[in-house]
């Protein structure tokens, strides 16, 4: 099963009794489990800044894709919580914003 979103190799998918669990450094992050004819994706990591979520999907591959995107979006919070701060991506700042003359407040304009 391949997904379009790839995680670093330190994130591992394990299969256990039909459930698929994504973990990092021994900490379970996301579970994809069958429920009837569908699949339930639920987050397992309990960190103060990350709210738990549950999503229903039609196929296990869709659940894995959702889980990969969820982890990538929160990688700066997940990596330190699992004891792997070196996996957190660096902060990339954009170019400085240009301020036009009409955007300057009147008190800041030269006379």
Tab-separated table of N, CA and C in Angstrom:
chain	number	residue	atom	x	y	z
A	1	UNK	N	0.834	-1.177	0.000
A	1	UNK	CA	0.000	0.000	0.000
A	1	UNK	C	0.878	1.239	0.000
A	2	UNK	N	0.810	2.014	-1.029
A	2	UNK	CA	1.597	3.235	-1.068
A	2	UNK	C	0.663	4.438	-1.021
A	3	UNK	N	1.155	5.476	-0.411
A	3	UNK	CA	0.398	6.714	-0.344
A	3	UNK	C	1.197	7.795	-1.034
A	4	UNK	N	0.534	8.849	-1.469
A	4	UNK	CA	1.217	9.918	-2.181
A	4	UNK	C	2.053	10.769	-1.236
A	5	UNK	N	1.712	10.817	0.043
A	5	UNK	CA	2.454	11.587	1.029
A	5	UNK	C	3.401	10.647	1.766
A	6	UNK	N	4.676	10.952	1.731
A	6	UNK	CA	5.665	10.088	2.361
A	6	UNK	C	6.215	10.738	3.622
A	7	UNK	N	6.322	9.960	4.667
A	7	UNK	CA	6.910	10.401	5.925
A	7	UNK	C	8.375	9.984	5.972
A	8	UNK	N	9.167	10.612	6.851
A	8	UNK	CA	10.544	10.150	7.023
A	8	UNK	C	10.557	8.679	7.454
A	9	UNK	N	11.646	7.965	7.200
A	9	UNK	CA	11.686	6.525	7.505
A	9	UNK	C	11.583	6.196	8.997
A	10	UNK	N	11.730	7.182	9.872
A	10	UNK	CA	11.623	6.928	11.311
A	10	UNK	C	10.184	6.643	11.738
A	11	UNK	N	9.207	7.067	10.946
A	11	UNK	CA	7.801	6.778	11.221
A	11	UNK	C	7.498	5.403	10.654
A	12	UNK	N	6.950	4.522	11.472
A	12	UNK	CA	6.784	3.117	11.088
A	12	UNK	C	5.310	2.727	11.165
A	13	UNK	N	4.832	2.060	10.095
A	13	UNK	CA	3.489	1.463	10.094
A	13	UNK	C	3.613	0.025	10.546
A	14	UNK	N	2.813	-0.367	11.539
A	14	UNK	CA	2.779	-1.752	12.018
A	14	UNK	C	1.358	-2.280	11.885
A	15	UNK	N	1.232	-3.562	11.563
A	15	UNK	CA	-0.092	-4.176	11.444
A	15	UNK	C	-0.289	-5.139	12.600
A	16	UNK	N	-1.463	-5.034	13.261
A	16	UNK	CA	-1.751	-5.867	14.421
A	16	UNK	C	-3.242	-6.195	14.435
A	17	UNK	N	-3.597	-7.445	14.240
A	17	UNK	CA	-4.996	-7.903	14.253
A	17	UNK	C	-5.882	-7.113	13.295
A	18	UNK	N	-5.397	-6.858	12.093
A	18	UNK	CA	-6.179	-6.131	11.104
A	18	UNK	C	-6.122	-4.623	11.258
A	19	UNK	N	-5.556	-4.140	12.343
A	19	UNK	CA	-5.403	-2.694	12.550
A	19	UNK	C	-4.019	-2.274	12.094
A	20	UNK	N	-3.920	-1.059	11.585
A	20	UNK	CA	-2.637	-0.510	11.184
A	20	UNK	C	-2.335	0.666	12.100
A	21	UNK	N	-1.138	0.682	12.684
A	21	UNK	CA	-0.784	1.707	13.652
A	21	UNK	C	0.497	2.389	13.192
A	22	UNK	N	0.465	3.714	13.120
A	22	UNK	CA	1.636	4.520	12.792
A	22	UNK	C	2.288	4.942	14.097
A	23	UNK	N	3.591	4.683	14.219
A	23	UNK	CA	4.276	5.032	15.463
A	23	UNK	C	5.613	5.689	15.161
A	24	UNK	N	6.101	6.406	16.165
A	24	UNK	CA	7.409	7.046	16.098
A	24	UNK	C	8.111	6.800	17.420
A	25	UNK	N	9.270	6.173	17.358
A	25	UNK	CA	10.085	5.940	18.553
A	25	UNK	C	9.321	5.151	19.622
A	26	UNK	N	8.443	4.242	19.183
A	26	UNK	CA	7.671	3.437	20.118
A	26	UNK	C	6.382	4.073	20.600
A	27	UNK	N	6.116	5.316	20.224
A	27	UNK	CA	4.882	6.006	20.615
A	27	UNK	C	3.848	5.854	19.498
A	28	UNK	N	2.683	5.270	19.774
A	28	UNK	CA	1.646	5.169	18.732
A	28	UNK	C	1.049	6.544	18.444
A	29	UNK	N	0.932	6.859	17.157
A	29	UNK	CA	0.412	8.168	16.750
A	29	UNK	C	-1.010	8.073	16.205
A	30	UNK	N	-1.234	7.146	15.258
A	30	UNK	CA	-2.520	7.042	14.564
A	30	UNK	C	-2.852	5.574	14.367
A	31	UNK	N	-4.138	5.229	14.520
A	31	UNK	CA	-4.621	3.865	14.283
A	31	UNK	C	-5.651	3.892	13.160
A	32	UNK	N	-5.512	2.958	12.223
A	32	UNK	CA	-6.492	2.755	11.152
A	32	UNK	C	-7.088	1.379	11.399
A	33	UNK	N	-8.376	1.334	11.758
A	33	UNK	CA	-9.011	0.070	12.132
A	33	UNK	C	-10.303	-0.137	11.346
A	34	UNK	N	-10.611	-1.392	10.987
A	34	UNK	CA	-11.862	-1.659	10.272
A	34	UNK	C	-13.064	-1.549	11.207
A	35	UNK	N	-14.122	-0.943	10.677
A	35	UNK	CA	-15.394	-0.829	11.396
A	35	UNK	C	-16.489	-1.138	10.381
A	36	UNK	N	-17.021	-2.345	10.435
A	36	UNK	CA	-18.027	-2.755	9.454
A	36	UNK	C	-17.402	-2.794	8.072
A	37	UNK	N	-18.014	-2.083	7.123
A	37	UNK	CA	-17.468	-2.044	5.764
A	37	UNK	C	-16.589	-0.829	5.536
A	38	UNK	N	-16.351	-0.043	6.556
A	38	UNK	CA	-15.522	1.160	6.444
A	38	UNK	C	-14.293	1.026	7.346
A	39	UNK	N	-13.537	2.102	7.440
A	39	UNK	CA	-12.344	2.150	8.286
A	39	UNK	C	-12.401	3.404	9.135
A	40	UNK	N	-11.956	3.271	10.380
A	40	UNK	CA	-11.910	4.425	11.282
A	40	UNK	C	-10.450	4.792	11.516
A	41	UNK	N	-10.159	6.072	11.385
A	41	UNK	CA	-8.824	6.591	11.653
A	41	UNK	C	-8.926	7.421	12.917
A	42	UNK	N	-8.111	7.104	13.918
A	42	UNK	CA	-8.138	7.882	15.154
A	42	UNK	C	-6.719	8.180	15.609
A	43	UNK	N	-6.546	9.389	16.106
A	43	UNK	CA	-5.233	9.787	16.604
A	43	UNK	C	-5.073	9.267	18.027
A	44	UNK	N	-3.873	8.815	18.353
A	44	UNK	CA	-3.619	8.199	19.648
A	44	UNK	C	-2.697	9.023	20.532
A	45	UNK	N	-1.947	9.933	19.956
A	45	UNK	CA	-0.980	10.723	20.716
A	45	UNK	C	-1.698	11.753	21.574
A	46	UNK	N	-1.380	11.759	22.862
A	46	UNK	CA	-2.004	12.705	23.786
A	46	UNK	C	-0.988	13.770	24.168
A	47	UNK	N	-1.061	14.891	23.469
A	47	UNK	CA	-0.189	16.037	23.693
A	47	UNK	C	-1.096	17.250	23.892
A	48	UNK	N	-0.767	18.151	24.827
A	48	UNK	CA	-1.666	19.280	25.107
A	48	UNK	C	-2.043	20.132	23.895
A	49	UNK	N	-1.138	20.327	22.930
A	49	UNK	CA	-1.428	21.200	21.801
A	49	UNK	C	-2.087	20.488	20.619
A	50	UNK	N	-2.299	19.178	20.713
A	50	UNK	CA	-2.892	18.418	19.615
A	50	UNK	C	-4.223	17.840	20.077
A	51	UNK	N	-5.300	18.196	19.377
A	51	UNK	CA	-6.616	17.675	19.735
A	51	UNK	C	-6.817	16.292	19.112
A	52	UNK	N	-7.403	15.354	19.856
A	52	UNK	CA	-7.676	14.026	19.288
A	52	UNK	C	-8.734	14.121	18.183
A	53	UNK	N	-8.572	13.300	17.148
A	53	UNK	CA	-9.504	13.325	16.028
A	53	UNK	C	-9.860	11.904	15.615
A	54	UNK	N	-11.067	11.768	15.040
A	54	UNK	CA	-11.507	10.511	14.451
A	54	UNK	C	-12.122	10.826	13.101
A	55	UNK	N	-11.798	9.984	12.117
A	55	UNK	CA	-12.292	10.180	10.757
A	55	UNK	C	-12.699	8.823	10.211
A	56	UNK	N	-13.768	8.780	9.450
A	56	UNK	CA	-14.194	7.551	8.775
A	56	UNK	C	-13.794	7.647	7.304
A	57	UNK	N	-13.217	6.557	6.783
A	57	UNK	CA	-12.814	6.506	5.382
A	57	UNK	C	-13.292	5.191	4.774
A	58	UNK	N	-13.328	5.127	3.446
A	58	UNK	CA	-13.829	3.931	2.772
A	58	UNK	C	-12.811	2.815	2.650
A	59	UNK	N	-11.519	3.181	2.559
A	59	UNK	CA	-10.478	2.171	2.380
A	59	UNK	C	-9.319	2.448	3.323
A	60	UNK	N	-8.563	1.415	3.643
A	60	UNK	CA	-7.418	1.558	4.549
A	60	UNK	C	-6.360	2.487	3.948
A	61	UNK	N	-6.186	2.446	2.627
A	61	UNK	CA	-5.199	3.312	1.981
A	61	UNK	C	-5.548	4.778	2.186
A	62	UNK	N	-6.846	5.090	2.138
A	62	UNK	CA	-7.267	6.474	2.369
A	62	UNK	C	-6.964	6.886	3.809
A	63	UNK	N	-7.146	5.967	4.726
A	63	UNK	CA	-6.850	6.248	6.124
A	63	UNK	C	-5.368	6.486	6.359
A	64	UNK	N	-4.535	5.689	5.700
A	64	UNK	CA	-3.090	5.889	5.827
A	64	UNK	C	-2.670	7.219	5.225
A	65	UNK	N	-3.264	7.587	4.123
A	65	UNK	CA	-2.961	8.884	3.507
A	65	UNK	C	-3.361	10.031	4.410
A	66	UNK	N	-4.555	9.921	5.015
A	66	UNK	CA	-5.006	10.957	5.945
A	66	UNK	C	-4.050	11.046	7.131
A	67	UNK	N	-3.633	9.904	7.652
A	67	UNK	CA	-2.727	9.879	8.803
A	67	UNK	C	-1.376	10.497	8.449
A	68	UNK	N	-0.855	10.187	7.276
A	68	UNK	CA	0.422	10.767	6.860
A	68	UNK	C	0.332	12.282	6.761
A	69	UNK	N	-0.740	12.792	6.161
A	69	UNK	CA	-0.904	14.253	6.059
A	69	UNK	C	-1.056	14.870	7.437
A	70	UNK	N	-1.809	14.219	8.319
A	70	UNK	CA	-2.019	14.730	9.678
A	70	UNK	C	-0.690	14.845	10.414
A	71	UNK	N	0.146	13.825	10.296
A	71	UNK	CA	1.448	13.840	10.971
A	71	UNK	C	2.356	14.912	10.369
A	72	UNK	N	2.401	15.013	9.041
A	72	UNK	CA	3.255	16.018	8.414
A	72	UNK	C	2.875	17.433	8.839
A	73	UNK	N	1.590	17.702	8.986
A	73	UNK	CA	1.141	19.037	9.387
A	73	UNK	C	1.498	19.358	10.829
A	74	UNK	N	1.712	18.341	11.658
A	74	UNK	CA	1.976	18.552	13.088
A	74	UNK	C	3.347	18.038	13.506
A	75	UNK	N	4.230	17.903	12.566
A	75	UNK	CA	5.522	17.280	12.830
A	75	UNK	C	6.348	18.059	13.857
A	76	UNK	N	6.231	19.374	13.902
A	76	UNK	CA	6.983	20.161	14.886
A	76	UNK	C	6.511	19.899	16.311
A	77	UNK	N	5.284	19.452	16.493
A	77	UNK	CA	4.775	19.113	17.821
A	77	UNK	C	4.986	17.640	18.151
A	78	UNK	N	4.838	16.787	17.153
A	78	UNK	CA	4.909	15.345	17.380
A	78	UNK	C	6.332	14.880	17.660
A	79	UNK	N	7.310	15.348	16.884
A	79	UNK	CA	8.685	14.864	17.033
A	79	UNK	C	9.243	15.108	18.433
A	80	UNK	N	9.152	16.314	19.007
A	80	UNK	CA	9.669	16.497	20.370
A	80	UNK	C	8.880	15.701	21.413
A	81	UNK	N	7.580	15.540	21.209
A	81	UNK	CA	6.754	14.797	22.168
A	81	UNK	C	7.151	13.320	22.205
A	82	UNK	N	7.683	12.806	21.105
A	82	UNK	CA	8.099	11.403	21.035
A	82	UNK	C	9.589	11.234	21.307
A	83	UNK	N	10.247	12.280	21.750
A	83	UNK	CA	11.662	12.185	22.074
A	83	UNK	C	12.590	12.241	20.880
A	84	UNK	N	12.120	12.788	19.762
A	84	UNK	CA	12.934	12.895	18.556
A	84	UNK	C	12.904	14.328	18.019
A	85	UNK	N	13.396	15.314	18.781
A	85	UNK	CA	13.319	16.716	18.320
A	85	UNK	C	14.101	16.983	17.043
A	86	UNK	N	15.073	16.136	16.713
A	86	UNK	CA	15.845	16.370	15.487
A	86	UNK	C	15.018	16.121	14.227
A	87	UNK	N	13.872	15.461	14.346
A	87	UNK	CA	13.006	15.223	13.185
A	87	UNK	C	12.088	16.398	12.870
A	88	UNK	N	12.005	17.366	13.781
A	88	UNK	CA	11.145	18.529	13.540
A	88	UNK	C	11.750	19.361	12.419
A	89	UNK	N	10.961	19.696	11.397
A	89	UNK	CA	11.504	20.473	10.284
A	89	UNK	C	11.833	21.896	10.731
A	90	UNK	N	12.821	22.521	10.098
A	90	UNK	CA	13.171	23.890	10.476
A	90	UNK	C	12.090	24.876	10.038
A	91	UNK	N	12.035	25.992	10.729
A	91	UNK	CA	11.085	27.050	10.382
A	91	UNK	C	11.656	27.826	9.202
A	92	UNK	N	10.892	27.953	8.138
A	92	UNK	CA	11.324	28.687	6.949
A	92	UNK	C	10.515	29.969	6.870
A	93	UNK	N	11.202	31.082	6.982
A	93	UNK	CA	10.532	32.378	6.911
A	93	UNK	C	10.505	32.842	5.463
A	94	UNK	N	9.412	33.494	5.092
A	94	UNK	CA	9.280	34.025	3.751
A	94	UNK	C	10.021	35.348	3.610
A	95	UNK	N	10.017	35.889	2.407
A	95	UNK	CA	10.688	37.175	2.211
A	95	UNK	C	9.963	38.272	2.983
A	96	UNK	N	10.670	39.357	3.324
A	96	UNK	CA	10.005	40.433	4.050
A	96	UNK	C	8.892	41.047	3.206
A	97	UNK	N	7.860	41.475	3.865
A	97	UNK	CA	6.695	42.042	3.180
A	97	UNK	C	6.964	43.494	2.832
A	98	UNK	N	6.664	43.862	1.618
A	98	UNK	CA	6.845	45.238	1.175
A	98	UNK	C	5.653	46.062	1.631
A	99	UNK	N	5.924	47.234	2.136
A	99	UNK	CA	4.860	48.142	2.571
A	99	UNK	C	4.800	49.302	1.589
A	100	UNK	N	3.642	49.504	1.015
A	100	UNK	CA	3.444	50.593	0.067
A	100	UNK	C	3.114	51.876	0.817
A	101	UNK	N	3.339	52.997	0.162
A	101	UNK	CA	3.133	54.299	0.790
A	101	UNK	C	1.694	54.467	1.261
A	102	UNK	N	0.740	53.972	0.493
A	102	UNK	CA	-0.661	54.148	0.883
A	102	UNK	C	-1.036	53.297	2.081
A	103	UNK	N	-0.194	52.316	2.446
A	103	UNK	CA	-0.463	51.484	3.608
A	103	UNK	C	0.112	52.063	4.892
A	104	UNK	N	0.974	53.043	4.781
A	104	UNK	CA	1.585	53.643	5.957
A	104	UNK	C	0.564	54.526	6.663
A	105	UNK	N	0.543	54.520	7.974
A	105	UNK	CA	-0.361	55.416	8.691
A	105	UNK	C	0.053	56.866	8.466
A	106	UNK	N	-0.926	57.733	8.546
A	106	UNK	CA	-0.663	59.142	8.220
A	106	UNK	C	0.376	59.755	9.148
A	107	UNK	N	0.460	59.326	10.384
A	107	UNK	CA	1.420	59.903	11.312
A	107	UNK	C	2.855	59.479	11.006
A	108	UNK	N	3.019	58.391	10.223
A	108	UNK	CA	4.351	57.905	9.905
A	108	UNK	C	4.869	58.440	8.574
A	109	UNK	N	4.032	59.124	7.806
A	109	UNK	CA	4.445	59.638	6.509
A	109	UNK	C	5.302	60.891	6.692
A	110	UNK	N	6.288	61.013	5.826
A	110	UNK	CA	7.133	62.220	5.861
A	110	UNK	C	6.340	63.395	5.334
A	111	UNK	N	6.572	64.541	5.874
A	111	UNK	CA	5.836	65.748	5.440
A	111	UNK	C	6.432	66.339	4.218
